[in-house]
PDB file of C-alpha atoms in Angstrom:
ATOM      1  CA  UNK I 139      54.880  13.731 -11.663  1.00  0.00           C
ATOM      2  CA  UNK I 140      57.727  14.355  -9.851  1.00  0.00           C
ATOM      3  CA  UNK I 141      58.629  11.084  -7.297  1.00  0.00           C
ATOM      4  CA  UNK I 142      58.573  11.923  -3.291  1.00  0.00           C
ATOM      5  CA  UNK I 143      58.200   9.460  -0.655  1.00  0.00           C
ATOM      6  CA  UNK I 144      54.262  10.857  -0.257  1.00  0.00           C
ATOM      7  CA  UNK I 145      53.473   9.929  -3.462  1.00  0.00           C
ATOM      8  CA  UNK I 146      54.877   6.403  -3.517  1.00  0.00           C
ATOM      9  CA  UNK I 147      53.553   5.843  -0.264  1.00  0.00           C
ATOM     10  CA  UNK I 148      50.037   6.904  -1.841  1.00  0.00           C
ATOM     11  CA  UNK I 149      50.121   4.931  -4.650  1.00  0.00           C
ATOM     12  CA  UNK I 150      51.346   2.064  -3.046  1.00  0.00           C
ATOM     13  CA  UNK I 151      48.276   1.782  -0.289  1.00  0.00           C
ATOM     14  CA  UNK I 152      45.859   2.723  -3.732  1.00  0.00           C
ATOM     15  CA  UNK I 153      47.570  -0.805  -5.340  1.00  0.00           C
ATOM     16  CA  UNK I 154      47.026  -2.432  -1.796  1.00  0.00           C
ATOM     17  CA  UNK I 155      43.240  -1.138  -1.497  1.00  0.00           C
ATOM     18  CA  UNK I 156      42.917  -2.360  -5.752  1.00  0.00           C
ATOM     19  CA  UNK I 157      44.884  -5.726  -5.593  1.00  0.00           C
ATOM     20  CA  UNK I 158      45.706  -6.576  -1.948  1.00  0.00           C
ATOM     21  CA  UNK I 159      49.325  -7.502  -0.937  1.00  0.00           C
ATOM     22  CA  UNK I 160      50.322  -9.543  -2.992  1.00  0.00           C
ATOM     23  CA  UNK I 161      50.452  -7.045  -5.782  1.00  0.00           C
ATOM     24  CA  UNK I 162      52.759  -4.692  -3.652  1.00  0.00           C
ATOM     25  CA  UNK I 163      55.868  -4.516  -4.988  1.00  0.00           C
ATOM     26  CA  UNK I 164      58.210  -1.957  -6.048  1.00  0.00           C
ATOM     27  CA  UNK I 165      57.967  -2.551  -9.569  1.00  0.00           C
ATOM     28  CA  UNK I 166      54.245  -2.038  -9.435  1.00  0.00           C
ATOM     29  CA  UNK I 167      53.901   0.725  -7.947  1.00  0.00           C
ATOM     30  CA  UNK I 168      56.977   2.284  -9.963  1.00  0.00           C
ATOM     31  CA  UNK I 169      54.238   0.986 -13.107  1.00  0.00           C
ATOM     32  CA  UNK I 170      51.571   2.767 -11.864  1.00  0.00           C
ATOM     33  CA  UNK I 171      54.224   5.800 -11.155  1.00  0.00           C
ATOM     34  CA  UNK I 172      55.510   5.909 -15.113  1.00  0.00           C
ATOM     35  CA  UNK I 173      58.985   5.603 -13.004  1.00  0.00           C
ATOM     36  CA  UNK I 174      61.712   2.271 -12.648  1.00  0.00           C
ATOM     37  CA  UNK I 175      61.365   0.817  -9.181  1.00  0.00           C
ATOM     38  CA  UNK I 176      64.902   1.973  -8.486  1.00  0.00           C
ATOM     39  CA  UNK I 177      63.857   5.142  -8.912  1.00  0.00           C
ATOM     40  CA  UNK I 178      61.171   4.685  -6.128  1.00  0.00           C
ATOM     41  CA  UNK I 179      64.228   2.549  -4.077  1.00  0.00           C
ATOM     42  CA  UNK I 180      66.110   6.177  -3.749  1.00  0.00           C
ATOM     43  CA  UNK I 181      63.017   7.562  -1.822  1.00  0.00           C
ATOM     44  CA  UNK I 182      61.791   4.761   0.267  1.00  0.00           C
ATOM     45  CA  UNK I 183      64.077   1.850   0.733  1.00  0.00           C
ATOM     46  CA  UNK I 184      63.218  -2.003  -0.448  1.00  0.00           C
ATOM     47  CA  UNK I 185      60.112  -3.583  -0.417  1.00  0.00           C
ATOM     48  CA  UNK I 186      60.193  -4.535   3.346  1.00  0.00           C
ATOM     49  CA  UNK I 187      60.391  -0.619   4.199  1.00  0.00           C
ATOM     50  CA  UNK I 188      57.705   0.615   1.576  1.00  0.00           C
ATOM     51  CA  UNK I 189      55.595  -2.314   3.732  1.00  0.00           C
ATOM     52  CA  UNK I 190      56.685   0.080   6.484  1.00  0.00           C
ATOM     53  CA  UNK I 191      55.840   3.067   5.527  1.00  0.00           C
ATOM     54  CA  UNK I 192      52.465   1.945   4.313  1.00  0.00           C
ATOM     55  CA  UNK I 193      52.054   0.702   7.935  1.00  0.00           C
ATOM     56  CA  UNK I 194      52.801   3.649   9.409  1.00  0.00           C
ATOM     57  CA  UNK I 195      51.091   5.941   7.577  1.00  0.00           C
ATOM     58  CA  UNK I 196      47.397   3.652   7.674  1.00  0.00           C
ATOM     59  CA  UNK I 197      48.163   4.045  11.814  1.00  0.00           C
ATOM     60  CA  UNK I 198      48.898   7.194  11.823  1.00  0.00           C
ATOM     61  CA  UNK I 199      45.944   8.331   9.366  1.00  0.00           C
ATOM     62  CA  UNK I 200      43.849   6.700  12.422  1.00  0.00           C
ATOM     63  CA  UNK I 201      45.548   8.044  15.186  1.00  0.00           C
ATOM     64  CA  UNK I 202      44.582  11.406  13.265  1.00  0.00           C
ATOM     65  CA  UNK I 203      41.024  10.520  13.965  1.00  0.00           C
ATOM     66  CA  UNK I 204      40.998  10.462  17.429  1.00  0.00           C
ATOM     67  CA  UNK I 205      39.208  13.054  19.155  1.00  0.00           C
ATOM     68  CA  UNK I 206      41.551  14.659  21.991  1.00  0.00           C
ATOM     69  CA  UNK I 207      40.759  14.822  25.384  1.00  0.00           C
ATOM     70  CA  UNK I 208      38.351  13.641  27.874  1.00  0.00           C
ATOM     71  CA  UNK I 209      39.517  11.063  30.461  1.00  0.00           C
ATOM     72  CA  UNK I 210      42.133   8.229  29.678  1.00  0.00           C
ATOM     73  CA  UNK I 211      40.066   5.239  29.311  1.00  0.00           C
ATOM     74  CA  UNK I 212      37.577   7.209  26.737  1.00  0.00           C
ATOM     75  CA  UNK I 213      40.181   7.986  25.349  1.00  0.00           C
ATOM     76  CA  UNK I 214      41.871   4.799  24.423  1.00  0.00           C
ATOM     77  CA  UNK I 215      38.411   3.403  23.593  1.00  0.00           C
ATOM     78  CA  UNK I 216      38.297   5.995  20.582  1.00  0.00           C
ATOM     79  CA  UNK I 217      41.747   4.716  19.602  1.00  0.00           C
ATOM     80  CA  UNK I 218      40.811   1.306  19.241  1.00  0.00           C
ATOM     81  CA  UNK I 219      38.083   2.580  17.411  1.00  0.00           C
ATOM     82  CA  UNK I 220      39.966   4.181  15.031  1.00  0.00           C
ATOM     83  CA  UNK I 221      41.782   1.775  14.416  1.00  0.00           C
ATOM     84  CA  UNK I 222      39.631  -0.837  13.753  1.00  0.00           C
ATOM     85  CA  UNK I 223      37.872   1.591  11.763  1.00  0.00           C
ATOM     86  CA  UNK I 224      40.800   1.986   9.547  1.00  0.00           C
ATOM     87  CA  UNK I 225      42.132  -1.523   9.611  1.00  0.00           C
ATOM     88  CA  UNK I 226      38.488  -3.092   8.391  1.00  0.00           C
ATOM     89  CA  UNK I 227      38.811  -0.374   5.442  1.00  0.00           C
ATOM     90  CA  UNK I 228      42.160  -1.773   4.116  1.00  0.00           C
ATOM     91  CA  UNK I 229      42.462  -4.221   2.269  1.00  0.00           C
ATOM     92  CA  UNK I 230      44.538  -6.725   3.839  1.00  0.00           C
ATOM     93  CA  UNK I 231      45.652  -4.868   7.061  1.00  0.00           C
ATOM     94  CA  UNK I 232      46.093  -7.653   9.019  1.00  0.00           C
ATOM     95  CA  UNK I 233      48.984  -9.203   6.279  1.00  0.00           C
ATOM     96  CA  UNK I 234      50.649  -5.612   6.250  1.00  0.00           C
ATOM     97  CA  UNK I 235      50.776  -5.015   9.787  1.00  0.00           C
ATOM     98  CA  UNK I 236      52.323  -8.471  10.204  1.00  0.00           C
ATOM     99  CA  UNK I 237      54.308  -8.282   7.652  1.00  0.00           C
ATOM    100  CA  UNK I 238      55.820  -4.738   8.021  1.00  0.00           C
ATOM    101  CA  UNK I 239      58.926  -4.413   9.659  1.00  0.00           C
ATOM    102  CA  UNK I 240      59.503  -1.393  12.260  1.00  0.00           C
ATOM    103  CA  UNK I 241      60.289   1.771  10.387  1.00  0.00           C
ATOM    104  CA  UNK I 242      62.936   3.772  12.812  1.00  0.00           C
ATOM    105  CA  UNK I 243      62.144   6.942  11.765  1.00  0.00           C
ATOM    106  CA  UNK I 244      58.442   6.544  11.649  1.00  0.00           C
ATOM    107  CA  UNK I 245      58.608   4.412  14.716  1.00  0.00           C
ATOM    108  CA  UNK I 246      59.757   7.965  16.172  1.00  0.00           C
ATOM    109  CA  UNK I 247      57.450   9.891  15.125  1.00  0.00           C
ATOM    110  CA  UNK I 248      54.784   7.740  16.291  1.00  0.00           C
ATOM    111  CA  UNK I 249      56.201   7.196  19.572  1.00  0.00           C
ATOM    112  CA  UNK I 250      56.316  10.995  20.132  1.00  0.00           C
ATOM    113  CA  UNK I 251      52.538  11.721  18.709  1.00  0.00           C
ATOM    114  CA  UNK I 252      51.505   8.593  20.974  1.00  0.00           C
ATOM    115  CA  UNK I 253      53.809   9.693  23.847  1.00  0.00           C
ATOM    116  CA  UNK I 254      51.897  13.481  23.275  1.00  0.00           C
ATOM    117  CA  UNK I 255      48.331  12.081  23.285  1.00  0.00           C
ATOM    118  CA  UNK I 256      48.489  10.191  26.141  1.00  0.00           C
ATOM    119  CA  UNK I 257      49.714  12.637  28.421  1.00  0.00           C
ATOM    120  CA  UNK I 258      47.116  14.950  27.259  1.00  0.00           C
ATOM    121  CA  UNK I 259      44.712  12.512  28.969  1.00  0.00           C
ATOM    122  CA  UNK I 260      46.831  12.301  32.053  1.00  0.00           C
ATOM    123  CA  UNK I 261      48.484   9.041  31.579  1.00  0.00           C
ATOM    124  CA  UNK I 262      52.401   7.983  32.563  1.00  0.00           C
ATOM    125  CA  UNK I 263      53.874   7.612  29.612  1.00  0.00           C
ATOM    126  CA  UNK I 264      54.938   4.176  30.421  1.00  0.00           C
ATOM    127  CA  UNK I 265      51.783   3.018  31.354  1.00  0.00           C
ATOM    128  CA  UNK I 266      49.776   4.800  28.276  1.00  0.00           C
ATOM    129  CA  UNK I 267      52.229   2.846  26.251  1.00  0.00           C
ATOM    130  CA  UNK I 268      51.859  -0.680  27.395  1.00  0.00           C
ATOM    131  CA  UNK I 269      47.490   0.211  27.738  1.00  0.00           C
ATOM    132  CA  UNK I 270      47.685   1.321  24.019  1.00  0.00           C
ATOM    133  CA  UNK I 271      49.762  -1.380  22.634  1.00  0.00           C
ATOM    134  CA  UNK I 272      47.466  -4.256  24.500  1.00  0.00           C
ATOM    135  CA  UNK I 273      44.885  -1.957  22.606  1.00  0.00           C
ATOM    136  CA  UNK I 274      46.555  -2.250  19.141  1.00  0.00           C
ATOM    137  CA  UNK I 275      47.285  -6.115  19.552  1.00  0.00           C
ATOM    138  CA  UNK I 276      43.072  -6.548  20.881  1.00  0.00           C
ATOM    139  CA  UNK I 277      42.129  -4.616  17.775  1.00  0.00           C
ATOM    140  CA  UNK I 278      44.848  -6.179  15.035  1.00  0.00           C
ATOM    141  CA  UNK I 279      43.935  -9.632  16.663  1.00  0.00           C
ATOM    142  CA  UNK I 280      40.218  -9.133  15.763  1.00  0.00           C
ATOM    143  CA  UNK I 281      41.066  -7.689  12.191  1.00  0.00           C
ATOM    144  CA  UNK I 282      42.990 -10.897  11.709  1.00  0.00           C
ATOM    145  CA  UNK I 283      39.745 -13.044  13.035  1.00  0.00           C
ATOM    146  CA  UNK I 284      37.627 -10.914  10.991  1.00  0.00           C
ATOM    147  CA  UNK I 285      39.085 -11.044   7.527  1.00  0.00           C
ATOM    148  CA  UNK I 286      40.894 -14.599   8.285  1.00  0.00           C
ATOM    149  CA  UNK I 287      39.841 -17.508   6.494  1.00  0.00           C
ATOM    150  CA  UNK I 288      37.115 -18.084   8.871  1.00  0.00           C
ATOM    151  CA  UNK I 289      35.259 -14.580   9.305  1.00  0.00           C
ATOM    152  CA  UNK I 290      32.164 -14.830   7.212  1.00  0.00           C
ATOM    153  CA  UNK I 291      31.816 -18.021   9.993  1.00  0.00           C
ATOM    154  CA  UNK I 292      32.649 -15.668  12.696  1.00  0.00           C
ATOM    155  CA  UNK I 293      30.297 -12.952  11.314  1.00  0.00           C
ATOM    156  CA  UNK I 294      27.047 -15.353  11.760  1.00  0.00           C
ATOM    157  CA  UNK I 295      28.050 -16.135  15.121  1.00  0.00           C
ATOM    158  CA  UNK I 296      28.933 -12.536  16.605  1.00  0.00           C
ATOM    159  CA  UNK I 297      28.113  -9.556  15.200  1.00  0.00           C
ATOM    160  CA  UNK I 298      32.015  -8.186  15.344  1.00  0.00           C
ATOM    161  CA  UNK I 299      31.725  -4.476  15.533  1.00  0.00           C
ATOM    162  CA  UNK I 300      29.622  -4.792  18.501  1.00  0.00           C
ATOM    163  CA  UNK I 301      32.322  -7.703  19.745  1.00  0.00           C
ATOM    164  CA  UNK I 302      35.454  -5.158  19.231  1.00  0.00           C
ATOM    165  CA  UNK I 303      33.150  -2.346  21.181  1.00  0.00           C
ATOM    166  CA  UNK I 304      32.834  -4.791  23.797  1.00  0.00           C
ATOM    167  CA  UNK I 305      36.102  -6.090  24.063  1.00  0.00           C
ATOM    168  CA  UNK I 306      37.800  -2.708  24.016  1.00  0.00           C
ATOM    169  CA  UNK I 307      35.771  -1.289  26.411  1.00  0.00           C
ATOM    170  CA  UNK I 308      36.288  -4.647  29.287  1.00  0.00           C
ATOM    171  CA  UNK I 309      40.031  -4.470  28.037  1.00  0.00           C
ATOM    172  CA  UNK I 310      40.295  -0.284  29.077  1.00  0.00           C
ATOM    173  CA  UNK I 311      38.083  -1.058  32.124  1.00  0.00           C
ATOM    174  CA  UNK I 312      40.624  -3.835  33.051  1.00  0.00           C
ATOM    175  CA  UNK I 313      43.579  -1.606  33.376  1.00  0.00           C
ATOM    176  CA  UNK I 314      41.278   1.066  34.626  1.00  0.00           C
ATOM    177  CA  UNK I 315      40.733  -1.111  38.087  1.00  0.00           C
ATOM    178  CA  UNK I 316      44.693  -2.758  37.703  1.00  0.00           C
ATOM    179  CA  UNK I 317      47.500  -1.534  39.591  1.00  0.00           C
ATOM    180  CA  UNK I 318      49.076   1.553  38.515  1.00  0.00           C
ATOM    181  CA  UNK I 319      52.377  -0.475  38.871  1.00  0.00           C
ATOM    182  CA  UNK I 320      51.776  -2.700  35.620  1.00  0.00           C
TER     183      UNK I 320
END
């Protein structure tokens, strides 16, 4: 198999999904690749941009799944959706996404696909920006709750999907009636 970026960044959410985190390394996923992790260094970087990449790629796999259109705050309901959607299907999500760096050229790209979708549904960029990044941080935070140490507690006191509904819908409302001058 010849080595690209794609496939390391495949095989290395596959080990994440299999083993969790902790197993991520470049040497493991060069293992799994029949290649020498400085072979897979060439094509992505160190361990701390693979992380990145991985990142990246789980967002922007969820970002993929939102349905275009309709009014802003529907809108930026079905992100959070999305991603909380993808984040509860990854195995430890809430360790990669704190523990991956920014990625500048993926950073990029996301900025522009973001930067695209919201003025599709008529936001300022600026604003659509800040709204989806309190949006990220309201779903990461309860990914971080849910999977913590704590969230089988959590889970018999709230039922959590219908919490993150609830609290991305009051959150979208709540810039909804704000100021446009946040």
């Amino acid at each position: 198999m010849k080595l690209s970026r794609d496939a390391i960044v495949d095989e290395a959410i596959a080990l994440l999904q299999e083993e969790g985190l902790e197993a991520v390394s470049l040497r493991n996923v060069a293992a799994r690749l029949d290649a020498k992790a400085p072979s897979l260094a060439r094509h992505v970087g160190d361990k701390q941009s693979l992380l990145a990449l991985m990142s990246n790629r789980l967002f922007m796999g969820a970002l993929d799944d939102v349905a275009s259109g309709g009014p802003w705050t529907d809108w930026m309901v079905r992100f959070g959706q999305s991603l909380w959607r993808k984040q509860r299907v990854t195995r430890d999500a809430a360790l990669l996404i704190a523990a991956a760096p920014a990625h500048i050229g993926s950073m990029e790209a996301i900025a522009d696909r973001l930067s695209a979708q919201i003025g599709a549904v008529g936001l300022p960029p600026a604003r659509g920006m800040m709204i989806q990044s309190a949006v990220q941080a309201l779903v990461t935070g309860w990914t971080g709750f849910a999977t913590g140490p704590q969230g089988g507690d959590i889970a018999r006191l709230v039922e959590i999907d219908a919490a993150v509904d609830a609290s991305l819908i009051a959150l979208v409302q709540g810039f909804a009636a704000s100021s446009d001058d946040l």
